[in-house]
Every structure is written in structure tokens, then in C-alpha cells.
CSV table of C-alpha atoms in Angstrom, one decimal:
chain,number,residue,atom,x,y,z
P,157,MET,CA,31.2,20.9,42.8
P,158,PRO,CA,29.4,23.2,46.1
P,159,LEU,CA,25.8,24.0,45.3
P,160,SER,CA,25.5,27.8,44.5
P,161,GLU,CA,21.9,29.2,45.5
P,162,SER,CA,21.1,29.4,42.0
P,163,SER,CA,21.6,25.5,41.1
P,164,TYR,CA,19.7,24.6,44.0
P,165,LEU,CA,16.3,22.9,43.5
P,166,PRO,CA,13.4,22.1,46.1
P,167,PRO,CA,12.8,18.6,46.6
P,168,ALA,CA,9.6,18.4,44.5
P,169,ALA,CA,11.5,19.9,41.8
P,170,PHE,CA,14.7,17.7,42.1
P,171,VAL,CA,12.2,14.5,42.2
P,172,LEU,CA,10.2,15.8,38.9
P,173,SER,CA,13.2,16.5,37.2
P,174,HIS,CA,14.4,12.7,37.9
P,175,VAL,CA,10.9,11.5,36.7
P,176,LEU,CA,10.9,13.3,33.5
P,177,GLY,CA,14.6,12.0,33.0
P,178,ILE,CA,13.2,8.6,33.4
P,179,ALA,CA,10.0,9.0,31.5
P,180,GLY,CA,12.6,10.6,28.6
P,181,VAL,CA,14.7,7.3,28.8
P,182,LEU,CA,11.5,5.0,28.8
P,183,TYR,CA,10.2,7.1,25.8
P,184,TRP,CA,12.9,6.6,23.9
P,185,ARG,CA,13.5,2.8,24.6
P,186,SER,CA,9.7,2.3,23.4
P,187,ARG,CA,10.1,4.3,20.5
P,188,SER,CA,13.3,2.3,19.7
P,189,ARG,CA,11.2,-1.0,19.9
P,190,GLU,CA,8.6,0.8,17.3
P,191,ASP,CA,10.9,1.4,14.9
P,192,GLU,CA,12.6,-2.0,15.0
P,193,ARG,CA,9.3,-3.7,14.8
P,194,ASP,CA,8.2,-1.3,11.7
P,195,ARG,CA,11.9,-2.1,9.9
P,196,VAL,CA,10.9,-5.9,10.6
P,197,GLN,CA,7.7,-5.9,9.4
P,198,LYS,CA,9.1,-3.5,6.3
P,199,LYS,CA,11.4,-6.3,5.4
P,200,THR,CA,9.3,-9.2,6.1
P,201,PHE,CA,6.3,-7.9,4.3
P,202,THR,CA,8.6,-6.8,1.3
P,203,LYS,CA,9.6,-10.7,0.8
P,204,TRP,CA,5.9,-11.8,1.0
P,205,VAL,CA,5.1,-9.2,-2.1
P,206,ASN,CA,8.4,-10.0,-3.4
P,207,LYS,CA,7.4,-13.6,-3.5
P,208,HIS,CA,4.1,-13.0,-5.2
P,209,LEU,CA,5.3,-10.7,-7.4
P,210,MET,CA,7.8,-13.0,-8.9
P,211,LYS,CA,5.0,-14.2,-10.7
P,212,VAL,CA,4.8,-11.6,-13.2
P,213,ARG,CA,8.7,-11.0,-13.5
P,214,LYS,CA,8.3,-8.0,-10.9
P,215,HIS,CA,10.2,-7.2,-7.8
P,216,ILE,CA,10.0,-4.3,-4.8
P,217,ASN,CA,13.3,-3.0,-3.1
P,218,ASP,CA,11.5,-0.6,-1.1
P,219,LEU,CA,7.9,-1.1,0.3
P,220,TYR,CA,6.8,2.1,0.8
P,221,GLU,CA,8.2,3.7,-2.4
P,222,ASP,CA,7.9,1.0,-4.6
P,223,LEU,CA,3.9,1.0,-4.1
P,224,ARG,CA,3.1,4.3,-4.3
P,225,ASP,CA,2.4,4.5,-8.2
P,226,GLY,CA,-0.4,1.8,-7.4
P,227,HIS,CA,1.5,-0.3,-10.4
P,228,ASN,CA,2.9,-2.6,-8.4
P,229,LEU,CA,-0.3,-2.7,-5.6
P,230,ILE,CA,-2.3,-3.6,-8.7
P,231,SER,CA,-0.5,-6.4,-10.1
P,232,LEU,CA,0.1,-7.8,-6.5
P,233,LEU,CA,-3.5,-8.1,-6.1
P,234,GLU,CA,-3.8,-9.5,-9.7
P,235,VAL,CA,-1.6,-12.2,-8.5
P,236,LEU,CA,-3.4,-12.9,-5.7
P,237,SER,CA,-6.7,-13.1,-7.0
P,238,GLY,CA,-6.4,-14.4,-10.5
P,239,VAL,CA,-8.8,-11.8,-11.5
P,240,LYS,CA,-7.7,-8.9,-13.8
P,241,LEU,CA,-8.2,-5.5,-12.4
P,242,PRO,CA,-10.6,-3.3,-12.3
P,243,VAL,CA,-13.7,-5.6,-12.3
P,244,GLU,CA,-16.3,-3.1,-13.0
P,245,PRO,CA,-19.5,-3.6,-10.3
P,246,PRO,CA,-22.3,-5.2,-12.2
P,247,ALA,CA,-24.6,-1.9,-12.3
P,248,GLU,CA,-21.7,0.1,-13.9
P,249,ARG,CA,-20.8,-2.9,-16.5
P,250,SER,CA,-24.3,-2.8,-17.6
P,251,LEU,CA,-24.2,0.9,-18.4
P,252,ARG,CA,-21.4,0.5,-20.5
P,253,LEU,CA,-21.6,0.6,-24.4
P,254,VAL,CA,-21.6,-2.7,-26.0
P,255,ARG,CA,-18.5,-3.1,-28.3
P,256,ALA,CA,-19.4,-3.2,-31.8
P,257,PRO,CA,-19.4,-6.5,-33.8
P,258,ALA,CA,-15.8,-8.1,-35.2
P,259,TRP,CA,-17.7,-7.6,-38.8
P,260,CYS,CA,-18.1,-3.6,-38.3
P,261,ARG,CA,-14.8,-2.7,-37.3
P,262,ALA,CA,-11.9,-2.3,-39.4
P,263,GLY,CA,-9.2,-4.8,-39.5
P,264,SER,CA,-8.8,-8.6,-38.7
P,265,GLU,CA,-8.9,-10.8,-35.8
P,266,GLU,CA,-5.0,-10.0,-34.9
P,267,ARG,CA,-6.5,-6.4,-34.7
P,268,GLU,CA,-9.1,-7.6,-31.6
P,269,GLU,CA,-6.6,-9.3,-30.0
P,270,GLU,CA,-4.2,-6.4,-29.7
P,271,ASP,CA,-7.4,-4.3,-28.4
P,272,ASP,CA,-7.8,-6.5,-25.6
P,273,ASP,CA,-4.6,-5.8,-24.8
P,274,ASP,CA,-4.8,-2.4,-24.5
P,275,GLU,CA,-7.2,-2.9,-21.8
P,276,GLU,CA,-4.7,-2.0,-19.5
P,277,PRO,CA,-6.4,-0.9,-15.9
P,278,ARG,CA,-3.3,1.2,-14.4
P,279,GLU,CA,-2.7,4.8,-15.5
P,280,LYS,CA,0.4,5.3,-17.5
P,281,GLY,CA,1.2,8.7,-16.7
P,282,ARG,CA,3.6,9.8,-13.9
P,283,MET,CA,1.6,12.9,-12.2
P,284,ARG,CA,0.2,12.5,-9.2
P,285,PHE,CA,-3.4,12.2,-10.3
P,286,HIS,CA,-2.3,8.9,-12.2
P,287,ARG,CA,-0.4,7.5,-8.8
P,288,LEU,CA,-3.9,8.3,-7.2
P,289,GLN,CA,-5.9,6.8,-9.6
P,290,ASN,CA,-3.7,3.6,-9.8
P,291,VAL,CA,-4.1,3.5,-5.7
P,292,GLN,CA,-7.7,4.0,-5.9
P,293,ILE,CA,-8.3,1.3,-8.5
P,294,ALA,CA,-6.6,-1.4,-5.8
P,295,LEU,CA,-8.4,0.1,-2.8
P,296,ASP,CA,-11.9,0.0,-4.9
P,297,PHE,CA,-11.2,-3.9,-5.4
P,298,LEU,CA,-10.2,-4.5,-2.3
P,299,LYS,CA,-13.5,-2.9,-0.7
P,300,GLN,CA,-15.7,-4.8,-3.6
P,301,ARG,CA,-14.1,-8.2,-2.3
P,302,GLN,CA,-15.5,-6.9,1.0
P,303,VAL,CA,-11.9,-6.3,2.6
P,304,LYS,CA,-12.1,-3.8,5.3
P,305,LEU,CA,-10.0,-0.9,5.1
P,306,VAL,CA,-9.6,1.4,7.7
P,307,ASN,CA,-9.1,4.6,7.4
P,308,ILE,CA,-6.5,4.0,4.3
P,309,ARG,CA,-6.9,6.4,1.4
P,310,ASN,CA,-5.0,6.5,-1.7
P,311,ASP,CA,-3.2,9.8,-0.8
P,312,ASP,CA,-1.7,7.9,2.6
P,313,ILE,CA,-0.3,5.0,0.1
P,314,THR,CA,0.8,7.5,-2.4
P,315,ASP,CA,2.6,9.6,-0.3
P,316,GLY,CA,4.3,6.6,1.0
P,317,ASN,CA,2.8,6.7,4.8
P,318,PRO,CA,4.6,3.8,6.7
P,319,LYS,CA,2.1,3.1,9.1
P,320,LEU,CA,-0.6,2.8,6.5
P,321,THR,CA,1.4,1.0,3.9
P,322,LEU,CA,2.3,-1.5,6.4
P,323,GLY,CA,-1.4,-1.9,7.5
P,324,LEU,CA,-2.8,-1.8,4.1
P,325,ILE,CA,0.0,-4.6,3.2
P,326,TRP,CA,-1.1,-6.5,6.5
P,327,THR,CA,-5.1,-6.2,5.3
P,328,ILE,CA,-3.8,-7.7,2.4
P,329,ILE,CA,-2.2,-11.2,4.0
P,330,LEU,CA,-4.9,-11.4,6.0
P,331,HIS,CA,-7.7,-11.5,3.3
P,332,PHE,CA,-5.5,-13.6,0.9
P,333,GLN,CA,-3.1,-15.8,2.8
P,334,VAL,CA,-5.0,-16.8,6.0
P,335,LYS,CA,-8.3,-16.6,4.4
């Protein structure tokens, strides 16, 4: 096909178009590698989480989706730490009202045991506020244990942000598995 005057590119423009074309290909390849790495990390971290959640008879299929409400995240931290969440800091614990003795309360010892089971740390609702609160309970627990959470907020996990969810799980692995 002969070159017409409109299709002629000056040498500098010709070289630039080839460089940008190569840069585009390189960008696509690097993006493809990043996507592959994220996919492998997601699969690996999902298996790690399930290995620990099976101790409390729970299972997740999608790491990003199944941690959004905070329930599985709280369960994971409870299994890893051996502590029932939320653990209150000493200052808050001393300000809490003292529970009335059993003899003052109506009911028997069975009633008292039922009360202890009702002290579930999780918000049971399905609204965004409940999800944010549950994830915040988990993040506060990690901060209390001096786990550094850099730029990870409760809304990032609740929104299912892939990078920050992977970062949170990696931080949990480093703290509980490696330590």
C-alpha cells in the first residue's frame, strides 16, 4: 500500500508510536503478571484461612466476599489467638458496671450460663453499619496486640478491596503463623 501524504509520519513520531506500542505491550504483560500473582495469593490465603476456620466448622469460598461482614474475620482471629473477641482494654474494663450477683438476678445457674453465651461480640444485622462494626472489632483486636496495620480501614475490608484484604490476611499470617 503506497504511503499517501496523510499517512506519512515524521521520523520522531514514527519512533514514538513504536515506543508507546512497546510500552503498552510491556504494561499489559506486567499487569497480567500482577493479576496472576493476586489470583495465586487469593487462592493460597483462602486455603490458609479455611485450614484455621475448619476448627470452628466454618468455610469461605471467596476471600474478598466472605470477609466483608466481619464474622469470619472475628472467627479466624479467635481461633488463631485462642481468645474470645472483643477483649476490652483495661481502662474500659474498669469503667464497666459490675454485674449483679447471681442471687440478685431472677433465674437459676442455667440462666447465668445462657447469659454468658449471649455475649457474642458480633453485630448480627446485615446493614453496612453492622459489617463495619464487626470488621472494626477485628482491627481493634489486632491493634491491641501491636499488629501494624498500614492504611487498612474497616470500610476497605467491608467494600471488598482486593489489595487491602490480601494485605490484612498477609499481616495476620505474619503475626500469628511466623511469630
